[in-house]
Amino acid sequence: MKKIIALNTSSREKNTYTLLKRIETELLKQEIEMNIINLHHFEIKYCKGCELCITKDICPLEDDILKINQLLIEADGLIFSTPVYMENLSGLLKTFIDRNCKWFHRSPLIKKPFLAVSTTMSSGLKPTLKYLETVATRWGMVPCGSISRRLRTFDKPISERELSSFIRFVKNPKKIFQFISPSKTINFNVQKALALNLFEIDKLYWEKHGLDDKNYYYKAIADPFTTILGKLLFKTISKNIKQNDQKI
C-alpha cells in the first residue's frame, strides 16, 4: 500500500481538517494510506535567516523539524493543507517552508506527487494555492492540482477529477510525465545555473542526482521555444557568474 503524508495547519481542526479526512476516505478506496500530521503538535521555531542550511547543510535550531522532514522524505506523496489567513497560507505552514529554505537549492522531495488543499470562509484561495504550487515546483515536486472549498461549497463531495492526477502518480511514479509551463522551464534553468556555479555543496548535490544533465526535475515536455530560451538563459547566467568570479 502506498503511503502519503498530509500536513495540517488548522489549529482548530475544523474545515481544513475535515476536508483532509474526506480526502483520506477517497484515497483509502484506492489503497493509499494517508497519515495526517498536525504541525501544531510539534515544536517549529522561526527561521533566523543565518543561511547555514544553504551553505553548510546545518541548522543551529533544535526542534522537531528534522523529525517531520524525515516523514515527508519517506512518503510516496505529499499534501500541504492550510486555511486561508489574510488572503494567504497560515503562518505556521509558512514557517515550516521557511525552515526548509535549503530545499530550494537541494530538495530531497524531487518527483514526489503533490496536492494543495485549502479552505476559506470567503476569499484568498487563488493566491494561497498558487503559492503552494510555487513551493512544490521549486522543490522539484510534481504538482497534481488542488482541492479547495469555500463556505458555500464546503459540503461538495470530493470528485474523481480532483484526485485523479495525484492518485495516478502516487500509484505509478514511473509514469510521471507532465507538460510544464514556460515559467517552470525558466525557473528550473535559473536554479540549475545558480546551483552549478555558486555553491560547491549545491553543485555536488545536483550532479549526484543527475540534475545537471536534465531539462527539468522529472520527465516533462515544454514548447520548443521555451526549451531553447531556458537553455540560453542557463548559459548566460552561468557565464555571468564565472565572469564576476574572475573579477573578484
mmCIF file of C-alpha atoms in Angstrom:
data_model
loop_
_atom_site.group_PDB
_atom_site.id
_atom_site.type_symbol
_atom_site.label_atom_id
_atom_site.label_comp_id
_atom_site.label_asym_id
_atom_site.label_seq_id
_atom_site.Cartn_x
_atom_site.Cartn_y
_atom_site.Cartn_z
ATOM 1 C CA MET A 1 0.000 0.000 0.000
ATOM 2 C CA LYS A 2 1.272 3.451 -0.920
ATOM 3 C CA LYS A 3 1.653 5.899 1.955
ATOM 4 C CA ILE A 4 1.342 9.659 1.844
ATOM 5 C CA ILE A 5 1.747 12.450 4.381
ATOM 6 C CA ALA A 6 -0.700 15.321 4.754
ATOM 7 C CA LEU A 7 0.381 18.388 6.711
ATOM 8 C CA ASN A 8 -2.474 20.031 8.587
ATOM 9 C CA THR A 9 -2.012 23.566 9.878
ATOM 10 C CA SER A 10 -5.540 24.176 11.112
ATOM 11 C CA SER A 11 -5.224 24.562 14.893
ATOM 12 C CA ARG A 12 -8.956 24.107 15.455
ATOM 13 C CA GLU A 13 -9.110 21.004 13.271
ATOM 14 C CA LYS A 14 -12.367 22.114 11.692
ATOM 15 C CA ASN A 15 -12.960 22.866 7.983
ATOM 16 C CA THR A 16 -9.495 22.172 6.583
ATOM 17 C CA TYR A 17 -9.011 19.110 8.777
ATOM 18 C CA THR A 18 -12.474 17.817 7.856
ATOM 19 C CA LEU A 19 -11.636 18.224 4.157
ATOM 20 C CA LEU A 20 -8.456 16.228 4.702
ATOM 21 C CA LYS A 21 -10.444 13.422 6.353
ATOM 22 C CA ARG A 22 -12.761 13.308 3.331
ATOM 23 C CA ILE A 23 -9.742 13.065 1.039
ATOM 24 C CA GLU A 24 -8.358 10.301 3.242
ATOM 25 C CA THR A 25 -11.559 8.311 2.781
ATOM 26 C CA GLU A 26 -11.310 8.576 -1.007
ATOM 27 C CA LEU A 27 -7.625 7.636 -1.030
ATOM 28 C CA LEU A 28 -8.244 4.535 1.068
ATOM 29 C CA LYS A 29 -10.601 3.328 -1.659
ATOM 30 C CA GLN A 30 -7.548 3.427 -3.951
ATOM 31 C CA GLU A 31 -5.389 1.551 -1.404
ATOM 32 C CA ILE A 32 -3.449 4.674 -0.483
ATOM 33 C CA GLU A 33 -2.857 5.231 3.215
ATOM 34 C CA MET A 34 -2.782 8.831 4.448
ATOM 35 C CA ASN A 35 -1.136 9.981 7.673
ATOM 36 C CA ILE A 36 -2.259 13.439 8.820
ATOM 37 C CA ILE A 37 0.422 15.367 10.682
ATOM 38 C CA ASN A 38 -0.818 18.353 12.665
ATOM 39 C CA LEU A 39 2.073 20.812 12.756
ATOM 40 C CA HIS A 40 0.589 22.440 15.856
ATOM 41 C CA HIS A 41 1.568 19.310 17.791
ATOM 42 C CA PHE A 42 5.261 19.877 17.061
ATOM 43 C CA GLU A 43 7.827 22.474 18.019
ATOM 44 C CA ILE A 44 8.826 24.503 14.970
ATOM 45 C CA LYS A 45 10.994 27.518 15.678
ATOM 46 C CA TYR A 46 11.200 30.553 13.432
ATOM 47 C CA CYS A 47 13.976 30.648 10.839
ATOM 48 C CA LYS A 48 16.789 33.033 11.841
ATOM 49 C CA GLY A 49 17.917 33.665 8.279
ATOM 50 C CA CYS A 50 21.513 32.662 9.022
ATOM 51 C CA GLU A 51 21.662 30.623 5.756
ATOM 52 C CA LEU A 52 23.827 27.938 7.371
ATOM 53 C CA CYS A 53 21.443 25.320 5.998
ATOM 54 C CA ILE A 54 22.190 26.584 2.494
ATOM 55 C CA THR A 55 25.947 26.999 2.780
ATOM 56 C CA LYS A 56 26.869 24.308 5.340
ATOM 57 C CA ASP A 57 23.847 21.968 5.386
ATOM 58 C CA ILE A 58 23.375 22.511 9.132
ATOM 59 C CA CYS A 59 20.782 24.302 11.262
ATOM 60 C CA PRO A 60 21.583 25.721 14.733
ATOM 61 C CA LEU A 61 17.939 25.459 15.838
ATOM 62 C CA GLU A 62 16.862 22.434 17.829
ATOM 63 C CA ASP A 63 13.225 21.426 17.439
ATOM 64 C CA ASP A 64 11.073 18.841 15.621
ATOM 65 C CA ILE A 65 11.739 19.967 12.052
ATOM 66 C CA LEU A 66 14.090 17.092 11.165
ATOM 67 C CA LYS A 67 11.607 14.546 12.531
ATOM 68 C CA ILE A 68 8.845 15.970 10.335
ATOM 69 C CA ASN A 69 11.119 16.240 7.308
ATOM 70 C CA GLN A 70 12.088 12.583 7.503
ATOM 71 C CA LEU A 71 8.429 11.583 7.324
ATOM 72 C CA LEU A 72 7.993 13.707 4.205
ATOM 73 C CA ILE A 73 11.096 12.246 2.584
ATOM 74 C CA GLU A 74 9.890 8.681 3.161
ATOM 75 C CA ALA A 75 6.360 9.319 1.833
ATOM 76 C CA ASP A 76 5.106 8.338 -1.636
ATOM 77 C CA GLY A 77 3.236 11.617 -1.986
ATOM 78 C CA LEU A 78 2.539 14.819 -0.076
ATOM 79 C CA ILE A 79 -0.414 17.045 0.735
ATOM 80 C CA PHE A 80 0.027 20.517 2.228
ATOM 81 C CA SER A 81 -3.160 21.961 3.679
ATOM 82 C CA THR A 82 -3.990 25.332 5.199
ATOM 83 C CA PRO A 83 -6.943 27.524 5.991
ATOM 84 C CA VAL A 84 -6.762 30.948 4.362
ATOM 85 C CA TYR A 85 -5.444 33.596 6.745
ATOM 86 C CA MET A 86 -5.445 37.183 5.452
ATOM 87 C CA GLU A 87 -5.621 36.108 1.805
ATOM 88 C CA ASN A 88 -2.801 33.579 2.112
ATOM 89 C CA LEU A 89 -1.497 30.480 3.889
ATOM 90 C CA SER A 90 -1.218 30.080 7.644
ATOM 91 C CA GLY A 91 1.825 31.471 9.435
ATOM 92 C CA LEU A 92 2.708 28.007 10.718
ATOM 93 C CA LEU A 93 2.924 26.482 7.255
ATOM 94 C CA LYS A 94 4.945 29.475 6.047
ATOM 95 C CA THR A 95 7.323 28.996 8.982
ATOM 96 C CA PHE A 96 7.707 25.320 8.053
ATOM 97 C CA ILE A 97 8.512 26.286 4.457
ATOM 98 C CA ASP A 98 10.972 28.962 5.621
ATOM 99 C CA ARG A 99 12.780 26.425 7.799
ATOM 100 C CA ASN A 100 13.317 24.283 4.717
ATOM 101 C CA CYS A 101 14.658 27.062 2.518
ATOM 102 C CA LYS A 102 17.634 24.876 1.586
ATOM 103 C CA TRP A 103 15.211 22.682 -0.334
ATOM 104 C CA PHE A 104 15.022 25.485 -2.897
ATOM 105 C CA HIS A 105 18.681 24.590 -3.521
ATOM 106 C CA ARG A 106 18.850 20.872 -2.714
ATOM 107 C CA SER A 107 15.469 19.211 -2.483
ATOM 108 C CA PRO A 108 15.006 15.644 -1.198
ATOM 109 C CA LEU A 109 11.406 15.722 -2.467
ATOM 110 C CA ILE A 110 12.129 15.658 -6.193
ATOM 111 C CA LYS A 111 9.479 13.807 -8.221
ATOM 112 C CA LYS A 112 7.068 13.397 -5.299
ATOM 113 C CA PRO A 113 3.404 13.929 -6.272
ATOM 114 C CA PHE A 114 1.992 16.980 -4.519
ATOM 115 C CA LEU A 115 -1.550 18.126 -3.769
ATOM 116 C CA ALA A 116 -2.507 21.517 -2.322
ATOM 117 C CA VAL A 117 -5.562 21.768 -0.065
ATOM 118 C CA SER A 118 -7.175 24.888 1.362
ATOM 119 C CA THR A 119 -10.444 26.229 2.756
ATOM 120 C CA THR A 120 -11.764 29.728 3.307
ATOM 121 C CA MET A 121 -14.839 31.481 4.608
ATOM 122 C CA SER A 122 -14.833 33.839 1.618
ATOM 123 C CA SER A 123 -11.720 34.758 -0.424
ATOM 124 C CA GLY A 124 -7.984 34.134 -0.760
ATOM 125 C CA LEU A 125 -7.966 30.641 -2.257
ATOM 126 C CA LYS A 126 -6.275 31.620 -5.523
ATOM 127 C CA PRO A 127 -3.115 33.271 -4.072
ATOM 128 C CA THR A 128 -2.860 30.603 -1.372
ATOM 129 C CA LEU A 129 -2.999 27.671 -3.770
ATOM 130 C CA LYS A 130 -0.734 29.445 -6.259
ATOM 131 C CA TYR A 131 1.950 29.943 -3.615
ATOM 132 C CA LEU A 132 1.788 26.295 -2.536
ATOM 133 C CA GLU A 133 2.206 25.190 -6.150
ATOM 134 C CA THR A 134 5.186 27.537 -6.488
ATOM 135 C CA VAL A 135 6.830 25.959 -3.443
ATOM 136 C CA ALA A 136 6.147 22.463 -4.773
ATOM 137 C CA THR A 137 7.604 23.425 -8.148
ATOM 138 C CA ARG A 138 10.756 24.952 -6.674
ATOM 139 C CA TRP A 139 11.230 21.846 -4.520
ATOM 140 C CA GLY A 140 11.055 19.667 -7.636
ATOM 141 C CA MET A 141 7.761 18.017 -6.717
ATOM 142 C CA VAL A 142 5.015 17.114 -9.177
ATOM 143 C CA PRO A 143 2.031 19.461 -8.751
ATOM 144 C CA CYS A 144 -1.139 17.401 -9.137
ATOM 145 C CA GLY A 145 -3.717 20.111 -8.770
ATOM 146 C CA SER A 146 -5.592 21.316 -5.719
ATOM 147 C CA ILE A 147 -8.725 20.738 -3.686
ATOM 148 C CA SER A 148 -10.377 23.741 -2.093
ATOM 149 C CA ARG A 149 -13.700 24.696 -0.584
ATOM 150 C CA ARG A 150 -15.438 27.921 0.376
ATOM 151 C CA LEU A 151 -18.149 28.186 2.994
ATOM 152 C CA ARG A 152 -20.911 27.829 0.410
ATOM 153 C CA THR A 153 -19.273 24.829 -1.299
ATOM 154 C CA PHE A 154 -17.891 23.052 1.738
ATOM 155 C CA ASP A 155 -20.334 20.140 1.545
ATOM 156 C CA LYS A 156 -19.463 19.454 -2.097
ATOM 157 C CA PRO A 157 -18.173 15.847 -2.365
ATOM 158 C CA ILE A 158 -14.602 15.149 -3.463
ATOM 159 C CA SER A 159 -14.750 14.424 -7.187
ATOM 160 C CA GLU A 160 -12.757 11.818 -9.066
ATOM 161 C CA ARG A 161 -11.246 14.555 -11.227
ATOM 162 C CA GLU A 162 -9.843 16.438 -8.228
ATOM 163 C CA LEU A 163 -7.782 13.448 -7.113
ATOM 164 C CA SER A 164 -7.112 11.643 -10.405
ATOM 165 C CA SER A 165 -3.630 13.006 -11.183
ATOM 166 C CA PHE A 166 -2.442 12.676 -7.600
ATOM 167 C CA ILE A 167 -3.648 9.084 -7.312
ATOM 168 C CA ARG A 168 -2.231 8.118 -10.720
ATOM 169 C CA PHE A 169 1.250 9.428 -9.970
ATOM 170 C CA VAL A 170 1.357 8.143 -6.381
ATOM 171 C CA LYS A 171 0.500 4.636 -7.544
ATOM 172 C CA ASN A 172 2.659 4.772 -10.687
ATOM 173 C CA PRO A 173 5.669 7.072 -10.123
ATOM 174 C CA LYS A 174 7.421 5.668 -13.207
ATOM 175 C CA LYS A 175 4.629 7.094 -15.349
ATOM 176 C CA ILE A 176 5.089 10.663 -14.150
ATOM 177 C CA PHE A 177 5.024 12.921 -17.186
ATOM 178 C CA GLN A 178 3.742 16.483 -17.479
ATOM 179 C CA PHE A 179 3.605 19.436 -19.800
ATOM 180 C CA ILE A 180 5.325 22.284 -17.976
ATOM 181 C CA SER A 181 4.702 25.978 -18.401
ATOM 182 C CA PRO A 182 7.306 28.475 -19.676
ATOM 183 C CA SER A 183 7.747 29.882 -16.162
ATOM 184 C CA LYS A 184 8.612 26.444 -14.756
ATOM 185 C CA THR A 185 11.132 25.833 -17.535
ATOM 186 C CA ILE A 186 12.753 29.207 -16.922
ATOM 187 C CA ASN A 187 12.802 28.783 -13.135
ATOM 188 C CA PHE A 188 14.458 25.387 -13.430
ATOM 189 C CA ASN A 189 17.224 26.729 -15.652
ATOM 190 C CA VAL A 190 17.833 29.666 -13.318
ATOM 191 C CA GLN A 191 18.092 27.323 -10.320
ATOM 192 C CA LYS A 192 20.313 24.983 -12.316
ATOM 193 C CA ALA A 193 22.682 27.789 -13.271
ATOM 194 C CA LEU A 194 22.922 29.019 -9.682
ATOM 195 C CA ALA A 195 23.342 25.502 -8.280
ATOM 196 C CA LEU A 196 26.179 24.585 -10.621
ATOM 197 C CA ASN A 197 28.071 27.866 -10.329
ATOM 198 C CA LEU A 198 27.624 29.400 -6.877
ATOM 199 C CA PHE A 199 27.960 26.865 -4.052
ATOM 200 C CA GLU A 200 30.005 23.678 -4.282
ATOM 201 C CA ILE A 201 27.552 21.909 -1.974
ATOM 202 C CA ASP A 202 24.729 22.632 -4.441
ATOM 203 C CA LYS A 203 26.803 21.548 -7.420
ATOM 204 C CA LEU A 204 27.656 18.202 -5.842
ATOM 205 C CA TYR A 205 24.003 17.571 -4.996
ATOM 206 C CA TRP A 206 22.755 18.375 -8.497
ATOM 207 C CA GLU A 207 25.471 16.251 -10.098
ATOM 208 C CA LYS A 208 24.802 13.336 -7.734
ATOM 209 C CA HIS A 209 21.109 13.310 -8.692
ATOM 210 C CA GLY A 210 21.773 13.818 -12.402
ATOM 211 C CA LEU A 211 20.031 17.184 -12.488
ATOM 212 C CA ASP A 212 22.973 18.838 -14.213
ATOM 213 C CA ASP A 213 22.145 16.942 -17.427
ATOM 214 C CA LYS A 214 18.366 17.316 -17.284
ATOM 215 C CA ASN A 215 15.971 19.820 -18.793
ATOM 216 C CA TYR A 216 13.687 19.502 -15.756
ATOM 217 C CA TYR A 217 13.396 17.738 -12.414
ATOM 218 C CA TYR A 218 11.422 14.850 -13.897
ATOM 219 C CA LYS A 219 10.136 13.690 -17.270
ATOM 220 C CA ALA A 220 8.295 16.606 -18.795
ATOM 221 C CA ILE A 221 7.729 18.432 -22.038
ATOM 222 C CA ALA A 222 7.732 22.135 -22.800
ATOM 223 C CA ASP A 223 7.160 24.050 -26.001
ATOM 224 C CA PRO A 224 10.306 24.165 -28.209
ATOM 225 C CA PHE A 225 10.759 27.936 -27.988
ATOM 226 C CA THR A 226 10.704 27.887 -24.184
ATOM 227 C CA THR A 227 13.138 24.973 -24.086
ATOM 228 C CA ILE A 228 15.619 26.889 -26.225
ATOM 229 C CA LEU A 229 15.096 30.035 -24.157
ATOM 230 C CA GLY A 230 15.701 28.087 -20.943
ATOM 231 C CA LYS A 231 18.992 26.676 -22.206
ATOM 232 C CA LEU A 232 20.112 30.113 -23.394
ATOM 233 C CA LEU A 233 19.236 31.590 -20.014
ATOM 234 C CA PHE A 234 21.225 28.867 -18.257
ATOM 235 C CA LYS A 235 24.311 29.584 -20.362
ATOM 236 C CA THR A 236 24.003 33.344 -19.917
ATOM 237 C CA ILE A 237 23.644 33.221 -16.138
ATOM 238 C CA SER A 238 26.474 30.688 -15.806
ATOM 239 C CA LYS A 239 28.751 32.843 -17.944
ATOM 240 C CA ASN A 240 27.964 35.984 -15.931
ATOM 241 C CA ILE A 241 28.653 34.246 -12.628
ATOM 242 C CA LYS A 242 32.015 32.972 -13.851
ATOM 243 C CA GLN A 243 32.976 36.399 -15.196
ATOM 244 C CA ASN A 244 32.112 38.042 -11.868
ATOM 245 C CA ASP A 245 34.151 35.407 -10.023
ATOM 246 C CA GLN A 246 37.171 36.210 -12.194
ATOM 247 C CA LYS A 247 36.806 39.941 -11.433
ATOM 248 C CA ILE A 248 36.714 39.242 -7.705
#
